[in-house]
PDB file of C-alpha atoms in Angstrom:
ATOM      1  CA  UNK A   1       0.004  -0.055  -0.098  1.00  0.00           C
ATOM      2  CA  UNK A   2       1.122   3.272  -0.907  1.00  0.00           C
ATOM      3  CA  UNK A   3      -0.212   6.648   0.677  1.00  0.00           C
ATOM      4  CA  UNK A   4       0.717   9.853  -0.812  1.00  0.00           C
ATOM      5  CA  UNK A   5      -0.301  13.062   1.143  1.00  0.00           C
ATOM      6  CA  UNK A   6       0.808  16.388  -0.470  1.00  0.00           C
ATOM      7  CA  UNK A   7       3.058  14.724  -3.076  1.00  0.00           C
ATOM      8  CA  UNK A   8       4.867  12.929  -0.513  1.00  0.00           C
ATOM      9  CA  UNK A   9       5.182   9.158   0.256  1.00  0.00           C
ATOM     10  CA  UNK A  10       3.502   9.193   3.840  1.00  0.00           C
ATOM     11  CA  UNK A  11       2.913   5.301   3.757  1.00  0.00           C
ATOM     12  CA  UNK A  12       4.935   4.434   6.835  1.00  0.00           C
ATOM     13  CA  UNK A  13       3.212   7.309   8.972  1.00  0.00           C
ATOM     14  CA  UNK A  14      -0.375   7.040   7.835  1.00  0.00           C
ATOM     15  CA  UNK A  15      -0.074   3.079   7.043  1.00  0.00           C
ATOM     16  CA  UNK A  16       0.842   2.791  10.792  1.00  0.00           C
ATOM     17  CA  UNK A  17      -2.203   4.709  12.137  1.00  0.00           C
ATOM     18  CA  UNK A  18      -4.361   2.732   9.933  1.00  0.00           C
ATOM     19  CA  UNK A  19      -3.026  -0.633  11.012  1.00  0.00           C
ATOM     20  CA  UNK A  20      -3.131   0.303  14.519  1.00  0.00           C
ATOM     21  CA  UNK A  21      -6.857   1.695  14.022  1.00  0.00           C
ATOM     22  CA  UNK A  22      -7.752  -1.819  12.336  1.00  0.00           C
ATOM     23  CA  UNK A  23      -6.082  -3.940  15.191  1.00  0.00           C
ATOM     24  CA  UNK A  24      -8.127  -1.660  17.612  1.00  0.00           C
ATOM     25  CA  UNK A  25     -11.241  -2.546  15.843  1.00  0.00           C
ATOM     26  CA  UNK A  26     -10.364  -6.086  15.536  1.00  0.00           C
ATOM     27  CA  UNK A  27     -10.151  -6.223  19.294  1.00  0.00           C
ATOM     28  CA  UNK A  28     -13.363  -4.792  20.070  1.00  0.00           C
ATOM     29  CA  UNK A  29     -15.928  -7.350  21.407  1.00  0.00           C
ATOM     30  CA  UNK A  30     -18.602  -6.362  18.943  1.00  0.00           C
ATOM     31  CA  UNK A  31     -16.426  -6.625  15.902  1.00  0.00           C
ATOM     32  CA  UNK A  32     -17.589  -8.643  13.112  1.00  0.00           C
ATOM     33  CA  UNK A  33     -15.548 -11.238  11.766  1.00  0.00           C
ATOM     34  CA  UNK A  34     -13.036  -9.619   9.448  1.00  0.00           C
ATOM     35  CA  UNK A  35     -12.902 -11.411   5.912  1.00  0.00           C
ATOM     36  CA  UNK A  36      -9.726 -12.431   4.178  1.00  0.00           C
ATOM     37  CA  UNK A  37      -8.576  -9.806   1.493  1.00  0.00           C
ATOM     38  CA  UNK A  38      -9.029 -12.171  -0.998  1.00  0.00           C
ATOM     39  CA  UNK A  39     -12.744 -11.277  -0.707  1.00  0.00           C
ATOM     40  CA  UNK A  40     -12.250  -7.980  -2.465  1.00  0.00           C
ATOM     41  CA  UNK A  41     -14.066  -6.690  -5.556  1.00  0.00           C
ATOM     42  CA  UNK A  42     -10.910  -6.790  -7.286  1.00  0.00           C
ATOM     43  CA  UNK A  43     -11.298 -10.516  -7.314  1.00  0.00           C
ATOM     44  CA  UNK A  44     -14.043 -10.422  -9.625  1.00  0.00           C
ATOM     45  CA  UNK A  45     -11.484  -9.329 -12.533  1.00  0.00           C
ATOM     46  CA  UNK A  46      -9.954 -12.868 -12.336  1.00  0.00           C
ATOM     47  CA  UNK A  47     -13.329 -14.388 -13.576  1.00  0.00           C
ATOM     48  CA  UNK A  48     -12.806 -15.818 -17.079  1.00  0.00           C
ATOM     49  CA  UNK A  49     -16.415 -16.791 -17.617  1.00  0.00           C
ATOM     50  CA  UNK A  50     -19.760 -15.094 -16.747  1.00  0.00           C
ATOM     51  CA  UNK A  51     -20.662 -18.189 -14.624  1.00  0.00           C
ATOM     52  CA  UNK A  52     -17.301 -17.961 -12.691  1.00  0.00           C
ATOM     53  CA  UNK A  53     -17.923 -14.119 -12.300  1.00  0.00           C
ATOM     54  CA  UNK A  54     -21.546 -14.826 -10.980  1.00  0.00           C
ATOM     55  CA  UNK A  55     -20.194 -17.459  -8.513  1.00  0.00           C
ATOM     56  CA  UNK A  56     -17.452 -14.977  -7.331  1.00  0.00           C
ATOM     57  CA  UNK A  57     -19.874 -12.129  -6.856  1.00  0.00           C
ATOM     58  CA  UNK A  58     -22.295 -14.381  -4.795  1.00  0.00           C
ATOM     59  CA  UNK A  59     -19.630 -15.583  -2.571  1.00  0.00           C
ATOM     60  CA  UNK A  60     -18.279 -11.575  -2.155  1.00  0.00           C
ATOM     61  CA  UNK A  61     -21.897 -10.636  -1.400  1.00  0.00           C
ATOM     62  CA  UNK A  62     -22.164 -13.515   1.285  1.00  0.00           C
ATOM     63  CA  UNK A  63     -18.797 -12.567   2.943  1.00  0.00           C
ATOM     64  CA  UNK A  64     -19.400  -8.662   2.942  1.00  0.00           C
ATOM     65  CA  UNK A  65     -23.179  -8.231   3.464  1.00  0.00           C
ATOM     66  CA  UNK A  66     -22.977  -7.642   7.474  1.00  0.00           C
ATOM     67  CA  UNK A  67     -23.873  -4.324   8.873  1.00  0.00           C
ATOM     68  CA  UNK A  68     -21.795  -3.491  12.156  1.00  0.00           C
ATOM     69  CA  UNK A  69     -22.541  -0.792  14.583  1.00  0.00           C
ATOM     70  CA  UNK A  70     -19.031  -0.818  16.456  1.00  0.00           C
ATOM     71  CA  UNK A  71     -18.214   2.803  17.231  1.00  0.00           C
ATOM     72  CA  UNK A  72     -15.750   4.569  15.103  1.00  0.00           C
ATOM     73  CA  UNK A  73     -13.566   7.362  15.986  1.00  0.00           C
ATOM     74  CA  UNK A  74     -14.840  10.429  14.265  1.00  0.00           C
ATOM     75  CA  UNK A  75     -12.083  12.903  13.731  1.00  0.00           C
ATOM     76  CA  UNK A  76     -13.176  16.473  15.140  1.00  0.00           C
ATOM     77  CA  UNK A  77     -11.334  20.149  14.873  1.00  0.00           C
ATOM     78  CA  UNK A  78      -9.577  21.269  17.793  1.00  0.00           C
ATOM     79  CA  UNK A  79     -11.091  23.760  20.173  1.00  0.00           C
ATOM     80  CA  UNK A  80     -13.507  23.725  23.220  1.00  0.00           C
ATOM     81  CA  UNK A  81     -16.665  23.910  21.168  1.00  0.00           C
ATOM     82  CA  UNK A  82     -15.970  21.122  18.801  1.00  0.00           C
ATOM     83  CA  UNK A  83     -14.650  18.971  21.601  1.00  0.00           C
ATOM     84  CA  UNK A  84     -18.075  19.386  23.542  1.00  0.00           C
ATOM     85  CA  UNK A  85     -19.892  18.570  20.224  1.00  0.00           C
ATOM     86  CA  UNK A  86     -17.673  15.502  19.868  1.00  0.00           C
ATOM     87  CA  UNK A  87     -18.354  14.471  23.302  1.00  0.00           C
ATOM     88  CA  UNK A  88     -22.156  15.085  23.034  1.00  0.00           C
ATOM     89  CA  UNK A  89     -22.200  12.859  19.898  1.00  0.00           C
ATOM     90  CA  UNK A  90     -20.266  10.378  21.526  1.00  0.00           C
ATOM     91  CA  UNK A  91     -22.850  10.301  24.279  1.00  0.00           C
ATOM     92  CA  UNK A  92     -25.746  10.237  22.170  1.00  0.00           C
ATOM     93  CA  UNK A  93     -24.342   7.134  20.304  1.00  0.00           C
ATOM     94  CA  UNK A  94     -24.064   5.331  23.361  1.00  0.00           C
ATOM     95  CA  UNK A  95     -27.383   6.115  24.546  1.00  0.00           C
ATOM     96  CA  UNK A  96     -29.115   5.102  21.453  1.00  0.00           C
ATOM     97  CA  UNK A  97     -26.934   2.681  20.099  1.00  0.00           C
ATOM     98  CA  UNK A  98     -29.457  -0.130  21.267  1.00  0.00           C
ATOM     99  CA  UNK A  99     -31.727   1.033  18.273  1.00  0.00           C
ATOM    100  CA  UNK A 100     -29.017   0.811  15.948  1.00  0.00           C
ATOM    101  CA  UNK A 101     -28.273  -2.716  16.833  1.00  0.00           C
ATOM    102  CA  UNK A 102     -31.685  -3.810  16.509  1.00  0.00           C
ATOM    103  CA  UNK A 103     -31.852  -2.253  13.098  1.00  0.00           C
ATOM    104  CA  UNK A 104     -28.518  -3.618  12.097  1.00  0.00           C
ATOM    105  CA  UNK A 105     -29.343  -7.304  13.276  1.00  0.00           C
ATOM    106  CA  UNK A 106     -32.790  -6.835  11.264  1.00  0.00           C
ATOM    107  CA  UNK A 107     -30.727  -5.771   8.264  1.00  0.00           C
ATOM    108  CA  UNK A 108     -28.353  -8.501   8.533  1.00  0.00           C
ATOM    109  CA  UNK A 109     -31.119 -11.180   8.648  1.00  0.00           C
ATOM    110  CA  UNK A 110     -32.655  -9.527   5.448  1.00  0.00           C
ATOM    111  CA  UNK A 111     -29.131  -9.462   3.886  1.00  0.00           C
ATOM    112  CA  UNK A 112     -28.395 -13.165   4.582  1.00  0.00           C
ATOM    113  CA  UNK A 113     -32.117 -14.335   3.165  1.00  0.00           C
ATOM    114  CA  UNK A 114     -31.426 -12.144  -0.239  1.00  0.00           C
ATOM    115  CA  UNK A 115     -28.119 -13.707  -0.576  1.00  0.00           C
ATOM    116  CA  UNK A 116     -29.662 -17.283   0.255  1.00  0.00           C
ATOM    117  CA  UNK A 117     -32.363 -16.768  -2.171  1.00  0.00           C
ATOM    118  CA  UNK A 118     -30.062 -15.518  -4.884  1.00  0.00           C
ATOM    119  CA  UNK A 119     -27.480 -18.475  -4.418  1.00  0.00           C
ATOM    120  CA  UNK A 120     -30.523 -21.090  -4.752  1.00  0.00           C
ATOM    121  CA  UNK A 121     -31.799 -19.182  -7.653  1.00  0.00           C
ATOM    122  CA  UNK A 122     -28.423 -19.521  -9.473  1.00  0.00           C
ATOM    123  CA  UNK A 123     -28.241 -23.231  -8.446  1.00  0.00           C
ATOM    124  CA  UNK A 124     -31.734 -23.796  -9.610  1.00  0.00           C
ATOM    125  CA  UNK A 125     -30.996 -22.164 -13.075  1.00  0.00           C
ATOM    126  CA  UNK A 126     -27.648 -23.960 -13.438  1.00  0.00           C
ATOM    127  CA  UNK A 127     -29.467 -27.214 -12.740  1.00  0.00           C
ATOM    128  CA  UNK A 128     -32.397 -26.465 -15.199  1.00  0.00           C
ATOM    129  CA  UNK A 129     -29.738 -25.450 -17.954  1.00  0.00           C
ATOM    130  CA  UNK A 130     -27.908 -28.380 -17.441  1.00  0.00           C
ATOM    131  CA  UNK A 131     -31.234 -30.603 -17.785  1.00  0.00           C
ATOM    132  CA  UNK A 132     -32.391 -28.817 -20.747  1.00  0.00           C
ATOM    133  CA  UNK A 133     -28.862 -29.253 -22.522  1.00  0.00           C
ATOM    134  CA  UNK A 134     -29.115 -32.745 -21.806  1.00  0.00           C
ATOM    135  CA  UNK A 135     -32.636 -33.058 -23.455  1.00  0.00           C
ATOM    136  CA  UNK A 136     -31.385 -31.112 -26.463  1.00  0.00           C
ATOM    137  CA  UNK A 137     -28.216 -33.192 -26.669  1.00  0.00           C
ATOM    138  CA  UNK A 138     -30.578 -36.468 -26.651  1.00  0.00           C
ATOM    139  CA  UNK A 139     -32.843 -35.024 -29.188  1.00  0.00           C
ATOM    140  CA  UNK A 140     -30.050 -34.022 -31.807  1.00  0.00           C
ATOM    141  CA  UNK A 141     -28.624 -37.504 -31.103  1.00  0.00           C
ATOM    142  CA  UNK A 142     -31.993 -39.416 -32.036  1.00  0.00           C
ATOM    143  CA  UNK A 143     -32.457 -36.918 -35.287  1.00  0.00           C
TER     144      UNK A 143
END
């Protein structure tokens, strides 16, 4: 990873901050399971057929469809007023988080059901296509 800020390579400084932030998020008790980097949208480029693309896409959707409500650090400006505003936002998030957790749970259930339905549809279509091809081959063989 190369990070350029103001025309200068700042990979060491910014990359270290990003790595520390990710590790802190991974240790959070409510953190979702982190998916391996092979489940990236860039993996779709490796598909050579439409079928392979579709199967990779469904797998990607399955691995990346979870919502999370773990708190993220929101940067704020300096000064007393912005610090107070940030503390108020943090407090409100803590007080109202249960509502977000409930909505995220419901959305995760919907995402899982939709992904499962998509997988079943693809499997059913693949089975029907194979069956139709076999019937067509049998008819062409008899003709």
